[in-house]
Coordinates of C-alpha atoms and ligand atoms in Angstrom, one line a residue:
X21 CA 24.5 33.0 120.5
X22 CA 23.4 36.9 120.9
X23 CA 20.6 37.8 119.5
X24 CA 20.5 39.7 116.5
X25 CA 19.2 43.4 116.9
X26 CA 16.9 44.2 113.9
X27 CA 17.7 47.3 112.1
X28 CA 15.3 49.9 112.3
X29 CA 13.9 50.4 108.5
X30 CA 11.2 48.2 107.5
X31 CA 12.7 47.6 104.0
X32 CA 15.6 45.6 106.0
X33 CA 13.7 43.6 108.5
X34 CA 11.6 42.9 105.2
X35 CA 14.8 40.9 104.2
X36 CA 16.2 40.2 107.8
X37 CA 19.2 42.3 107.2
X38 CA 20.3 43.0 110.3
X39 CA 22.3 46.6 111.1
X40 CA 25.2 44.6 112.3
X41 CA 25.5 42.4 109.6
X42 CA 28.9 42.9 106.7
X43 CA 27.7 43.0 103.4
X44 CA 28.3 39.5 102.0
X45 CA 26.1 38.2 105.0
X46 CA 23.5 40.1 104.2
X47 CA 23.4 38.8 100.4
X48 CA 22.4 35.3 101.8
X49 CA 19.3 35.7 103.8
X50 CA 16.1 33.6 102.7
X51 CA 14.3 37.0 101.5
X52 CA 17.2 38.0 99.1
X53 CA 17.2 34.4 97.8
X54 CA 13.2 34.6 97.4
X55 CA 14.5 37.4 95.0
X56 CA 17.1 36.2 93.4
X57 CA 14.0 33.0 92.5
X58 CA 11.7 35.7 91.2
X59 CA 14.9 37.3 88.9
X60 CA 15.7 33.9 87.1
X61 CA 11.8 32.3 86.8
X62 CA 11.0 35.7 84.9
X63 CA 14.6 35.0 82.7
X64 CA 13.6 31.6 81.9
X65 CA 9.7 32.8 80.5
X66 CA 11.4 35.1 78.6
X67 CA 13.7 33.0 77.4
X68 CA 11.1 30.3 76.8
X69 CA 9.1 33.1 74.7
X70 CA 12.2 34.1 73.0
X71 CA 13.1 30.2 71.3
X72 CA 8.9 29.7 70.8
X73 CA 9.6 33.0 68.6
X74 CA 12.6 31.7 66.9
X75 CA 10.9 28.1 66.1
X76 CA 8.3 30.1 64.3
X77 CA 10.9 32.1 62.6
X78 CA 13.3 29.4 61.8
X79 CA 10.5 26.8 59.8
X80 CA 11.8 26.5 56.2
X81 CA 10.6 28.8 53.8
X82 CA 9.0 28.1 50.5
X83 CA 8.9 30.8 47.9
X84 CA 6.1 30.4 45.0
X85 CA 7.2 32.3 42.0
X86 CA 4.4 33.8 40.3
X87 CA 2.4 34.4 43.2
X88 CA 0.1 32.4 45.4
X89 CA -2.8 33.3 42.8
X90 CA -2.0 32.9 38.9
X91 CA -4.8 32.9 36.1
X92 CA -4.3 30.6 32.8
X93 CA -6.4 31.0 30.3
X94 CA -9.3 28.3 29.4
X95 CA -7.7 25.1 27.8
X96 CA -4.1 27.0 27.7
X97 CA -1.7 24.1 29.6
X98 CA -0.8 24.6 33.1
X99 CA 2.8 25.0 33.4
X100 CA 4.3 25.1 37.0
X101 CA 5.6 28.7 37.5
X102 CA 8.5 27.2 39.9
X103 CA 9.3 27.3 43.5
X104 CA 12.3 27.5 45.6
X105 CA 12.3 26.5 48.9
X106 CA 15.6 26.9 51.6
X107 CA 16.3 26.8 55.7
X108 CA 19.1 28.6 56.7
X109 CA 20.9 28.9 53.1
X110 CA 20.4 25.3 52.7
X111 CA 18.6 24.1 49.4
X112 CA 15.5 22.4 50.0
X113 CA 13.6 23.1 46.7
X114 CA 14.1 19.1 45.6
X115 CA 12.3 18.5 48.7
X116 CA 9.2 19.7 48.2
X117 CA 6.0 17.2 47.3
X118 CA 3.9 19.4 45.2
X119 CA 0.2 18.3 45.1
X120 CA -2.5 18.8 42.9
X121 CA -4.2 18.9 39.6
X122 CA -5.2 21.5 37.2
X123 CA -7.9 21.2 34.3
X124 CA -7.6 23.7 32.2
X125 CA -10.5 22.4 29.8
X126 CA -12.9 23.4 33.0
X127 CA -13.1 27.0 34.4
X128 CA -12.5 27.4 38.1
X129 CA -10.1 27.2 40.8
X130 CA -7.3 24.5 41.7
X131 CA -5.6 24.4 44.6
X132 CA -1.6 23.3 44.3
X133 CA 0.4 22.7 47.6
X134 CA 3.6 22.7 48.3
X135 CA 5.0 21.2 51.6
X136 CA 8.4 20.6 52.9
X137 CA 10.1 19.2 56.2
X138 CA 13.3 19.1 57.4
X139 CA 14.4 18.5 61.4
X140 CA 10.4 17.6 62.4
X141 CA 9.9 21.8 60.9
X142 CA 7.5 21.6 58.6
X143 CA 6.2 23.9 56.1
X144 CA 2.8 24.0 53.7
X145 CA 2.0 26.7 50.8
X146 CA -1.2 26.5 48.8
X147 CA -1.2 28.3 45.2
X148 CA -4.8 29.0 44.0
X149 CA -5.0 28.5 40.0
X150 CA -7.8 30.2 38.3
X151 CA -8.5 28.7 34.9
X152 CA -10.4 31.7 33.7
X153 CA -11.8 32.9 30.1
X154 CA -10.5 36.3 29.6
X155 CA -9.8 35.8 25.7
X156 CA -11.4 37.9 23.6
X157 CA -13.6 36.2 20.5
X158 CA -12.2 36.7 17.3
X159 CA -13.9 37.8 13.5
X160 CA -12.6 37.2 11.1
X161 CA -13.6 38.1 6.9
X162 CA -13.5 35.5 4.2
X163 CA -12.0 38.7 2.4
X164 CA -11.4 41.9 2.1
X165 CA -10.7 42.8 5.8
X166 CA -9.8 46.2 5.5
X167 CA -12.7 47.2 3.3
X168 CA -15.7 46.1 2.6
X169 CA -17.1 46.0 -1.2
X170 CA -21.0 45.7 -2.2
X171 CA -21.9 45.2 -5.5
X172 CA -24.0 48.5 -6.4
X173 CA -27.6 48.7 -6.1
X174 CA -27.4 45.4 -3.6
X175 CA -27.7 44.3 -0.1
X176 CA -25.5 43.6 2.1
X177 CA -25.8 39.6 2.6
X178 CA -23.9 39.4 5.9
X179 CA -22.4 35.7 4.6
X180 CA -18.4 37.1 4.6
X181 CA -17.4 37.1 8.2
X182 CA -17.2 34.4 11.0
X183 CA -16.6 34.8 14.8
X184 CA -15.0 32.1 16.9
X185 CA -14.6 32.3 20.6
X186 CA -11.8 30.0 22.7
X187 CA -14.7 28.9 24.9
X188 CA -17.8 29.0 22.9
X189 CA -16.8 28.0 20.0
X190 CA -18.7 29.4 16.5
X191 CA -20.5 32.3 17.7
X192 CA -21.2 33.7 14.4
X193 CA -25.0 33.9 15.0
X194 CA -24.1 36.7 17.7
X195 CA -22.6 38.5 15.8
X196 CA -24.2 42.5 15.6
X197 CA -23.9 43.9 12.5
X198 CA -24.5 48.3 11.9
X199 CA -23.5 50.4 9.3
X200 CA -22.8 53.7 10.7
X201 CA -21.2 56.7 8.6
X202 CA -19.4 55.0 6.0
X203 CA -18.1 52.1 8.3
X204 CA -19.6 48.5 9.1
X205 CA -19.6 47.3 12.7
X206 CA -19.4 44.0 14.1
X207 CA -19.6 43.7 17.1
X208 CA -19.8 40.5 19.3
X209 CA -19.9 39.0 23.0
X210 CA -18.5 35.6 24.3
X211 CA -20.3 33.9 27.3
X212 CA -17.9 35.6 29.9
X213 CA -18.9 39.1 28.5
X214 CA -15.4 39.3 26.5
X215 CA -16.1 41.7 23.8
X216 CA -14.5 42.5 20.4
X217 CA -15.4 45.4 18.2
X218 CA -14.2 45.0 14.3
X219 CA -14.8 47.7 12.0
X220 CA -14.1 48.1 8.2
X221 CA -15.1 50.8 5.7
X222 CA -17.9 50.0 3.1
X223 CA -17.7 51.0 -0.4
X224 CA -20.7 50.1 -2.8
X225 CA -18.3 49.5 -5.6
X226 CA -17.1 46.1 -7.6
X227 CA -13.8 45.4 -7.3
X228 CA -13.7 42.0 -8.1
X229 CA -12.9 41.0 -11.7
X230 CA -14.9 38.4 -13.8
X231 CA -13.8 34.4 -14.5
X232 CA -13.3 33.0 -17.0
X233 CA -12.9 29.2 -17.6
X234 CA -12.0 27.9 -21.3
X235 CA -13.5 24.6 -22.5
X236 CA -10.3 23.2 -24.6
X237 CA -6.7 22.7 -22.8
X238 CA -5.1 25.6 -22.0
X239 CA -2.0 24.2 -24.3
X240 CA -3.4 23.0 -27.7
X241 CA -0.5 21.3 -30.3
X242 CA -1.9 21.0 -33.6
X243 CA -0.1 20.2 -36.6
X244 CA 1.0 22.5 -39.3
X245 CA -2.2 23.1 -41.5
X246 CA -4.7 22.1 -39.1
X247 CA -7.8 24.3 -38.4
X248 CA -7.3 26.1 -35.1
X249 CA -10.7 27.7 -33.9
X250 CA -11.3 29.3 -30.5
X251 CA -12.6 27.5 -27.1
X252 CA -15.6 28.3 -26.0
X253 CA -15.7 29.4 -22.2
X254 CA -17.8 30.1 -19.1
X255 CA -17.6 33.7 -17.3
X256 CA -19.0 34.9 -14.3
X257 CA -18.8 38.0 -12.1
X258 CA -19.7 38.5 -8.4
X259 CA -21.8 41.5 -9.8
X260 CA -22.4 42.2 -13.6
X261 CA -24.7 39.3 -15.4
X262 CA -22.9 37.0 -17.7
X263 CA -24.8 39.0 -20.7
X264 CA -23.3 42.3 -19.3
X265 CA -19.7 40.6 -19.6
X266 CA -17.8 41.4 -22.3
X267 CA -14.8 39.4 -23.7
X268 CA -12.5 40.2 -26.6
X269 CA -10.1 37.3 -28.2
X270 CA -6.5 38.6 -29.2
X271 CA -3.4 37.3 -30.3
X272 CA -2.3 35.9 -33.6
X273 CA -2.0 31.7 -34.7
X274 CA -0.9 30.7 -37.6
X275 CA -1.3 27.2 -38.3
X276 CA 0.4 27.4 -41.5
X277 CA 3.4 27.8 -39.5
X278 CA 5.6 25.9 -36.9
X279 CA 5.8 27.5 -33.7
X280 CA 3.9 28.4 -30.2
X281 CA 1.5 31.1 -30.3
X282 CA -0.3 32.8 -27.8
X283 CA -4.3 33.4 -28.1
X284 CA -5.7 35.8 -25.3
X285 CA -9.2 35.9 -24.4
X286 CA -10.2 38.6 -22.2
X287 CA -13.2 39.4 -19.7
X288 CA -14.5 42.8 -18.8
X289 CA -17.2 43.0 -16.4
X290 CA -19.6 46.4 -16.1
X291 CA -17.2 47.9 -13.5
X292 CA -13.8 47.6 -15.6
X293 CA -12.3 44.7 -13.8
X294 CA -10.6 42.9 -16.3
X295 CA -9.5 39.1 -16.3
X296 CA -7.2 37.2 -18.9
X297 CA -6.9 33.7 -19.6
X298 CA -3.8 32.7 -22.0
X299 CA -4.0 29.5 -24.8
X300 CA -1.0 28.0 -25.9
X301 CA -1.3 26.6 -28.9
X302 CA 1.7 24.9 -30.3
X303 CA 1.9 24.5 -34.2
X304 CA 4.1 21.1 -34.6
X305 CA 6.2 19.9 -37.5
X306 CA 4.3 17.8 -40.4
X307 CA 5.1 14.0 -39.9
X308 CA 8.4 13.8 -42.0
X309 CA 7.5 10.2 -43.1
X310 CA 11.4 8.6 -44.5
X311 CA 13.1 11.0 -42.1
X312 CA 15.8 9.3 -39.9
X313 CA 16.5 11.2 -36.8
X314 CA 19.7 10.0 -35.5
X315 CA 20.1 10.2 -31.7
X316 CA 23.0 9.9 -29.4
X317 CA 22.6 8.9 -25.4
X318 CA 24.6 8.7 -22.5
X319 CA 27.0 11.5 -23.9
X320 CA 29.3 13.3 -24.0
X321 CA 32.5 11.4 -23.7
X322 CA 35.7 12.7 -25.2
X323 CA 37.5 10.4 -27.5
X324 CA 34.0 9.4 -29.2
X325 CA 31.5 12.0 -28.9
X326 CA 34.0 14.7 -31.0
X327 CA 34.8 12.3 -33.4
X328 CA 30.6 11.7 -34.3
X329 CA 30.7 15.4 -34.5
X330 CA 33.2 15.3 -36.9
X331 CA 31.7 13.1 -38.8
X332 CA 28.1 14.7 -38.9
X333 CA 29.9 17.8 -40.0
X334 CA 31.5 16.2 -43.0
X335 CA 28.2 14.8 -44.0
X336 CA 26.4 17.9 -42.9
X337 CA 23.6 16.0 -41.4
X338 CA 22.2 17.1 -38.2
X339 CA 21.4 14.8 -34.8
X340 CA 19.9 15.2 -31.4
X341 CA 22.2 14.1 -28.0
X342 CA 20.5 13.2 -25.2
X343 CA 22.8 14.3 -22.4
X344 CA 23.7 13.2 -18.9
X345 CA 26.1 15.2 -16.4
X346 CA 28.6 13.3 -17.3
X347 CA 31.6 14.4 -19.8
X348 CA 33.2 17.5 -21.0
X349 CA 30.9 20.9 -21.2
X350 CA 32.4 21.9 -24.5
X351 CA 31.6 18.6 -26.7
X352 CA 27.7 19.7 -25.5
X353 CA 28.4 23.1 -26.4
X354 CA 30.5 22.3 -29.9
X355 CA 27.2 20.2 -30.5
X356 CA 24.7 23.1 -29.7
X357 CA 27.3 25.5 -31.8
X358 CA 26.8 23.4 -34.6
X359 CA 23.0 23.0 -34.8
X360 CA 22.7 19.6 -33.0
X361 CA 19.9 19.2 -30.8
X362 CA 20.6 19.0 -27.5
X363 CA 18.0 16.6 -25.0
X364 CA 18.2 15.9 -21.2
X365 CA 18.5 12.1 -20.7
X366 CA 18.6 12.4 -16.5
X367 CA 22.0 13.9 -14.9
X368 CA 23.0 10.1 -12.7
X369 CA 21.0 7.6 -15.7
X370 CA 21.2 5.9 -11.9
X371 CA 17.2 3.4 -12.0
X372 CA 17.4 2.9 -8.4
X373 CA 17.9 6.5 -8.1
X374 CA 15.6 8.4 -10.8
X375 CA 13.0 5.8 -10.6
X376 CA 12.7 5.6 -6.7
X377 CA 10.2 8.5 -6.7
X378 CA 8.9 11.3 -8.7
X379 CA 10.8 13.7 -6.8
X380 CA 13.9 12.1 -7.1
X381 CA 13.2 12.1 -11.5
X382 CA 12.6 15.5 -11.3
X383 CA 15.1 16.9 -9.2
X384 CA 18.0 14.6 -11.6
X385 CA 16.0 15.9 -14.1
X386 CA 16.6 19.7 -13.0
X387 CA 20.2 18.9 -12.7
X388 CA 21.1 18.0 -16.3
X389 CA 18.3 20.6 -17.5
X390 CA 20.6 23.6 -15.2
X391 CA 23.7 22.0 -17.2
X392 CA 22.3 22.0 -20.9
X393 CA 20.6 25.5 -20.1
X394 CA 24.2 27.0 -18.5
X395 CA 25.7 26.0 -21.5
X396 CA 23.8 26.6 -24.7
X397 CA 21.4 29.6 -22.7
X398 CA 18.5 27.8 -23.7
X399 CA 16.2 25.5 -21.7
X400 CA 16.1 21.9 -23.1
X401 CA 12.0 20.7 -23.3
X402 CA 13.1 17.2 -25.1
X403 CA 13.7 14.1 -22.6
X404 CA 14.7 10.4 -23.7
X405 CA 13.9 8.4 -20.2
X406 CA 17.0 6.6 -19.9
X407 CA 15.6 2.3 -20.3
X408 CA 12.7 4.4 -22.7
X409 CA 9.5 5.1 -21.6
X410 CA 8.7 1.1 -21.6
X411 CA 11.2 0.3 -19.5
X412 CA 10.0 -2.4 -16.9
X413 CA 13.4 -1.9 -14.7
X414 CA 11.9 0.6 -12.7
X415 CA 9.1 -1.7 -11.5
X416 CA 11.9 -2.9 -9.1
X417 CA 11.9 0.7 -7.9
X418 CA 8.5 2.1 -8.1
X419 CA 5.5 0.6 -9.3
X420 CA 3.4 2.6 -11.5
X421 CA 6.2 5.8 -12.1
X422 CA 6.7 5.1 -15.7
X423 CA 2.5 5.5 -16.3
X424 CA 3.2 8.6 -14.2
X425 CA 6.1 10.0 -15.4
X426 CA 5.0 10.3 -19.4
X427 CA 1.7 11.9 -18.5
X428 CA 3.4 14.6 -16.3
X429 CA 6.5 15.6 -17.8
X430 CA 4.2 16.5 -21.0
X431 CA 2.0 18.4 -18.6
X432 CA 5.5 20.3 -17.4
X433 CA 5.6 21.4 -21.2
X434 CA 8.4 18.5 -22.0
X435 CA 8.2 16.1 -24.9
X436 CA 9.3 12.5 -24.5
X437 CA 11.3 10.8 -27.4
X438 CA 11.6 6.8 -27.6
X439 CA 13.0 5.3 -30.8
X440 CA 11.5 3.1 -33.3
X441 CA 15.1 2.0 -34.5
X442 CA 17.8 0.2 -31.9
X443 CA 21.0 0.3 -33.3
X444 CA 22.0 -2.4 -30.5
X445 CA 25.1 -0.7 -29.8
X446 CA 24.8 -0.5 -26.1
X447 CA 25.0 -4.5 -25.6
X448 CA 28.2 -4.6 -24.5
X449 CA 30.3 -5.1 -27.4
X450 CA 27.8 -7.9 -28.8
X451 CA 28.1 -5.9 -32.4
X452 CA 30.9 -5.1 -34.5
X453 CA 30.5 -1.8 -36.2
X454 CA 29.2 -3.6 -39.7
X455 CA 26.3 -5.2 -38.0
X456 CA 25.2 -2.0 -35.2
X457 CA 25.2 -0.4 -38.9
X458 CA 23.4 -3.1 -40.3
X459 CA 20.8 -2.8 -37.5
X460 CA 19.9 0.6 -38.0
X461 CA 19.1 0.2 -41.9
X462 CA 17.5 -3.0 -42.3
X463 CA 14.7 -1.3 -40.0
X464 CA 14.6 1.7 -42.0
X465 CA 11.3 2.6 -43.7
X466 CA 10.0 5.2 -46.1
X467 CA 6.5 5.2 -44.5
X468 CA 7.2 6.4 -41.3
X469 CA 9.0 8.6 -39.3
X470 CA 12.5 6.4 -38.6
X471 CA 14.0 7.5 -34.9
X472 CA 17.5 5.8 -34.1
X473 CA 18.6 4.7 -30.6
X474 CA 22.6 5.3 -30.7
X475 CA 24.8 6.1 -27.9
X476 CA 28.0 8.4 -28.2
X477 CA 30.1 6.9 -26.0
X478 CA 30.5 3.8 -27.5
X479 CA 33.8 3.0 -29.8
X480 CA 31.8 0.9 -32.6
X481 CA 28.8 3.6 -32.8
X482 CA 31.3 5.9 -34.6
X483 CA 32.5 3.6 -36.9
X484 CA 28.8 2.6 -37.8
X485 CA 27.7 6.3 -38.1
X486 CA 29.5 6.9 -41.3
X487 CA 28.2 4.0 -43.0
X488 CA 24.1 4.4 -41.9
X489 CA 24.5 8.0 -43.0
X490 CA 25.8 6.8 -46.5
X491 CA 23.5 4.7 -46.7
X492 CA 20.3 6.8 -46.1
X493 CA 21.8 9.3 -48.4
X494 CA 21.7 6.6 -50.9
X495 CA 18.5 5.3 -50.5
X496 CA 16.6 8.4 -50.4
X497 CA 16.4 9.3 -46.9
X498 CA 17.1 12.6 -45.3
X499 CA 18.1 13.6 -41.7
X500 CA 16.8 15.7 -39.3
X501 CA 17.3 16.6 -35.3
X502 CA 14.2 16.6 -32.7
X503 CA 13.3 19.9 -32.2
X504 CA 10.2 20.9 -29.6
X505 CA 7.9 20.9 -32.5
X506 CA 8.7 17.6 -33.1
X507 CA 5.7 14.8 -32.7
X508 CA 6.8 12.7 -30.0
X509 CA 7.6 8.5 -31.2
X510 CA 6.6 6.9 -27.9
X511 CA 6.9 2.9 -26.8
X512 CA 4.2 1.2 -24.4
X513 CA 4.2 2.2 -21.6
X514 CA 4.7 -1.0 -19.2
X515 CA 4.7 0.1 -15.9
Ligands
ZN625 ZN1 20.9 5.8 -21.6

């Protein structure tokens, strides 16, 4: 084989290309390979470089909302802002194992991570929380907080403000107090150096009127002819001395007449400031010893109720109906119209209902009270506690509410009625309308005040009606209705 001639430039012997050599031939020497090695070892670091970058750029991302630094405030609860975390669109927040504790009842800082993997990638992010105090302390004035009032001629006795602080609790004692140009200052630092600034304008003035405190009942019921004299009472003032208090008495009662009056007694300290107490006194009806009072319960019911009104209209004799919600509105307001009394017996007469609770008494009670007051325009202050105030029933329901009941319903201004007289009507049809009549007068007497339990929806008590009437009339009674003036004929009270 001949001998190759080299070529003459040093670049081509460099990669023994010879002059003779075609092109392809000259491709394949060892030097253009060496080359060609070189070429691809610097692709592959490159591309080596290139995928390292692409790891780190293809971990899975968390994303802290809030920030990677939040501050709650001391003993505020930590609530976890939320996080989302995702690799390539795909949804890894579920993923994530959050770790870590927050006290908020301790300042300082709490760590929280978050950390996710998916493929071998993992990812970690920390969230500092900074349970800091940053509130400010508060003041606040017993009163007047826009203005503050001194009694003339006195000291300021720095007693009408308090100042609390989320972290330090009562921090009253730091409180800095200055009067400068017409205004107080208060001003006051927590721990932490949170300050707060209050200011209010000082008058030395009394604005603050007297009390006054009566020794007898507000409401005093006497009966007609009675003495009535007037309570002695208490005052004071936050700045005059009780001698330098004056109080005037006004308002008329007289006891020779039935009816509510109205006695006024009125404090005036040094300043002006004026307070009034009101007295009720209520001037009742003389004890009508031999009076019957006929009452009706349960009512109204057509068919009987308009026939006893009927009747007490021929005898012109009036009566008092204790009402329920049952029955036609116009038989209450025929009875009203024609100078009946008209009493609030309960709306449901339901025990297990009204005497379950107090509330439950009082809202029936409202109920018939609304009806009677919507119909007659005048507000009903006479009750007849369906069972009487000795019932023993409403022990099944609630101990005790009877002994309750009578005290506060007279407190609410009502007047109770029981009876001293059962006509025994109510027992089913045990009476014949001779002997519910019969009843009623052999417990008559002259010596007392007679009140008769009837009920107006029963058949027989209109057919006795007539005959207790004549009778009365015939033995020398009269008739009246309950009116609020009335003295109240109570039973024992049994539960
Ligand atoms: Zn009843």
């Amino acid at each position: 084989m001949k001998r190759r001639k080299y070529h003459r430039n040093n670049y081509h012997r460099y990669y023994g290309i010879y002059s003779d050599m075609n092109p392809l031939e000259k491709k394949r020497t060892s030097a253009y390979r060496f080359h060609k090695i070189i070429i691809c070892t610097m692709f592959f670091v490159l591309g080596f470089c290139l995928l390292a970058c692409f790891q780190m750029l293809a971990l899975p991302r968390i994303q802290l909302d809030g920030g990677s630094v939040i501050e709650i405030e001391y003993k505020d609860n930590y609530k976890e802002p939320g996080f989302v975390s995702s690799y390539f669109g795909k949804d890894l927040t579920s993923k994530v194992r959050v770790q870590g504790n927050v006290n908020s009842s301790k300042l300082g800082e709490y760590p929280i991570t978050y950390q996710v993997s998916y493929h071998g990638f993992q990812k970690t992010k920390t969230r500092i929380v900074k349970v800091v105090d940053s509130k400010k302390p508060k003041i606040t004035f017993v009163n007047h907080s826009k203005k503050l009032y001194i009694c003339p001629k006195s000291k300021y006795l720095y007693d009408d403000y308090v100042a609390f602080d989320n972290y330090d609790g009562d921090i009253t004692d730091k409180v800095q107090v200055k009067e400068i140009g017409g205004k107080m200052r208060y001003t006051v630092f927590d721990s932490f150096g949170n300050k707060t600034v209050v200011e209010r304008g000082v008058f030395y003035k009394d604005v603050e009127a007297p009390t006054l405190t009566l020794d007898s009942p507000t409401t005093v019921m006497l009966m007609v002819g009675d003495d009535f004299s007037d309570s002695t009472y208490q005052v004071e003032d936050n700045c005059s001395s009780k001698k330098n208090i004056k109080v005037t008495v006004k308002g008329e009662v007289d006891t020779s007449k039935v009816g509510e009056y109205q006695r006024q007694y009125i404090a005036k300290d040094q300043a002006g400031n004026v307070t009034k107490v009101v007295q009720k006194v209520v001037v009742m009806e003389p004890v009508k010893r031999g009076v019957i009072y006929l009452t009706f319960d349960d009512g109204p019911r057509s068919g009987t109720t308009d026939i006893i009104l009927n009747i007490l209209k021929e005898e012109n004799v009036k009566a008092t109906f204790f009402v329920t919600n049952s029955g036609p509105n116009d038989l209450i307001k025929r009875a009203y119209r024609e100078g009946h009394s008209i009493g609030l017996h309960t709306a449901s007469h339901d025990y297990s209902v009204i005497y379950s609770s107090k509330e439950n008494y009082f809202n029936d009670l409202k109920e018939v009270s609304d009806r009677v007051e919507k119909l007659t325009g005048e507000k009903s202050m006479l009750i007849r506690f369906p069972g009487g105030s000795s019932n023993t029933i409403s022990r099944k329901y609630c101990p005790g509410i009877m002994s309750y009941l009578t005290k506060e319903v007279v407190n609410r201004g009502y007047r109770y009625y029981d009876w001293n007289v059962d006509s025994r009507d109510a027992e089913g049809g045990r009476f014949s309308a001779d002997e519910i009549a019969s009843n009623v007068t052999s417990s008559l007497s002259h010596d007392r005040v007679n009140m008769v339990l009837m009920h107006d929806i029963k058949v027989t008590t209109k057919d006795a009606l007539r005959k207790i009437i004549k009778y009365g009339k015939e033995h020398g009674y009269t008739f009246d209705k309950i009116t609020p003036y009335t003295d109240m004929v109570t039973q024992r009270v049994n539960n």
